[in-house]
CSV table of C-alpha atoms in Angstrom, one decimal:
chain,number,residue,atom,x,y,z
A,32,MET,CA,54.8,-141.2,-51.1
A,33,ASP,CA,51.8,-142.1,-53.2
A,34,PRO,CA,49.9,-139.1,-54.9
A,35,PRO,CA,46.4,-138.6,-53.0
A,36,ALA,CA,43.5,-141.2,-54.2
A,37,ARG,CA,41.6,-139.1,-56.9
A,38,PRO,CA,38.1,-140.4,-57.4
A,39,GLN,CA,37.9,-143.0,-60.6
A,40,SER,CA,35.9,-141.5,-63.7
A,41,SER,CA,32.7,-143.3,-64.5
A,42,LEU,CA,33.4,-143.3,-68.0
A,43,LEU,CA,37.0,-144.2,-67.9
A,44,ALA,CA,37.8,-147.5,-66.2
A,45,PRO,CA,41.2,-148.1,-64.7
A,46,LEU,CA,43.2,-150.5,-66.2
A,47,PRO,CA,45.8,-152.2,-64.5
A,48,GLU,CA,48.6,-151.9,-66.7
A,49,LEU,CA,48.9,-148.3,-66.4
A,50,THR,CA,50.4,-146.2,-63.4
A,51,PRO,CA,48.5,-143.8,-61.1
A,52,LEU,CA,50.6,-140.7,-63.3
A,53,GLU,CA,49.3,-142.2,-66.6
A,54,GLN,CA,45.6,-142.7,-65.2
A,55,GLU,CA,45.5,-139.2,-63.8
A,56,VAL,CA,46.4,-137.6,-67.1
A,57,LEU,CA,43.5,-139.7,-68.6
A,58,ASP,CA,41.3,-138.5,-65.8
A,59,GLU,CA,42.5,-134.8,-66.9
A,60,TYR,CA,42.1,-135.5,-70.6
A,61,GLU,CA,38.5,-136.8,-69.7
A,62,ARG,CA,37.6,-133.3,-67.5
A,63,LEU,CA,39.3,-131.2,-70.7
A,64,ALA,CA,36.9,-133.1,-73.5
A,65,GLU,CA,33.9,-132.6,-70.9
A,66,ASN,CA,34.9,-128.8,-70.3
A,67,MET,CA,35.4,-128.4,-74.1
A,68,LYS,CA,31.9,-130.0,-75.0
A,69,LYS,CA,30.0,-127.6,-72.3
A,70,MET,CA,32.1,-124.6,-73.8
A,71,ALA,CA,30.8,-125.4,-77.3
A,72,SER,CA,27.5,-125.9,-76.1
A,73,MET,CA,27.5,-122.4,-74.8
A,74,LEU,CA,29.0,-120.8,-77.4
A,75,ASP,CA,26.4,-122.6,-80.1
A,76,HIS,CA,23.9,-120.8,-77.7
A,77,LEU,CA,25.4,-117.6,-77.5
A,78,ALA,CA,25.7,-118.2,-81.6
A,79,THR,CA,22.0,-118.5,-82.0
A,80,ALA,CA,21.1,-115.6,-79.7
A,81,PRO,CA,19.4,-112.6,-81.4
A,82,ALA,CA,22.0,-110.2,-81.9
A,83,THR,CA,19.6,-107.2,-80.2
A,84,ASP,CA,20.2,-109.2,-76.9
A,85,ILE,CA,23.9,-108.9,-76.9
A,86,LEU,CA,23.9,-105.4,-78.2
A,87,ASP,CA,21.5,-104.4,-75.3
A,88,GLY,CA,23.6,-106.2,-72.8
A,89,LEU,CA,26.8,-104.4,-74.1
A,90,ARG,CA,25.1,-101.2,-73.8
A,91,GLU,CA,24.2,-101.7,-70.2
A,92,LEU,CA,27.6,-102.5,-69.6
A,93,GLU,CA,28.9,-99.4,-71.2
A,94,ARG,CA,26.6,-97.4,-69.1
A,95,LYS,CA,27.6,-99.0,-65.8
A,96,THR,CA,31.4,-98.7,-67.1
A,97,SER,CA,30.7,-95.1,-67.7
A,98,LEU,CA,29.3,-94.5,-64.3
A,99,VAL,CA,31.7,-95.9,-62.6
A,100,PHE,CA,34.6,-94.0,-64.5
A,101,THR,CA,32.7,-90.6,-63.7
A,102,LEU,CA,32.6,-91.3,-60.0
A,103,LEU,CA,35.9,-92.3,-60.1
A,104,LYS,CA,36.7,-89.0,-61.7
A,105,ALA,CA,34.9,-87.1,-59.5
A,106,SER,CA,36.4,-89.1,-56.4
A,107,VAL,CA,40.1,-88.0,-57.6
A,108,TYR,CA,39.1,-84.4,-58.0
A,109,SER,CA,37.5,-84.2,-54.7
A,110,ILE,CA,40.4,-86.0,-53.0
A,111,VAL,CA,43.0,-83.1,-55.1
A,112,LEU,CA,40.9,-80.0,-54.2
A,113,GLN,CA,40.8,-81.2,-50.3
A,114,GLN,CA,44.7,-81.5,-50.6
A,115,GLU,CA,45.3,-78.5,-52.3
A,116,ILE,CA,42.8,-76.8,-49.7
A,117,GLY,CA,45.2,-78.3,-46.9
A,118,TRP,CA,48.2,-76.8,-48.5
A,119,GLY,CA,46.6,-73.6,-48.8
A,120,GLU,CA,45.9,-73.2,-45.1
A,121,GLY,CA,48.9,-74.7,-44.0
A,122,GLY,CA,51.0,-72.8,-46.2
A,123,GLY,CA,49.2,-69.7,-45.0
């Protein structure tokens, strides 16, 4: 059974001497190269972004994480308290 037909890349024309598997590997390498270029561009943008913007974003993330942690602790405390009340009523 032949592998499913994949759309050919516009940059890399299929060569008649390549097997379908070899062509697929070359297509994957081409996609990888494009993704690496995009990542390099994003990293370049992040490197040029002011540090204050990054720190402000991290502070906001820290506040949200702290709030979630506090709510989680309160929920766990409430569950434990309800169980203790339930056990006290059942045991008495």
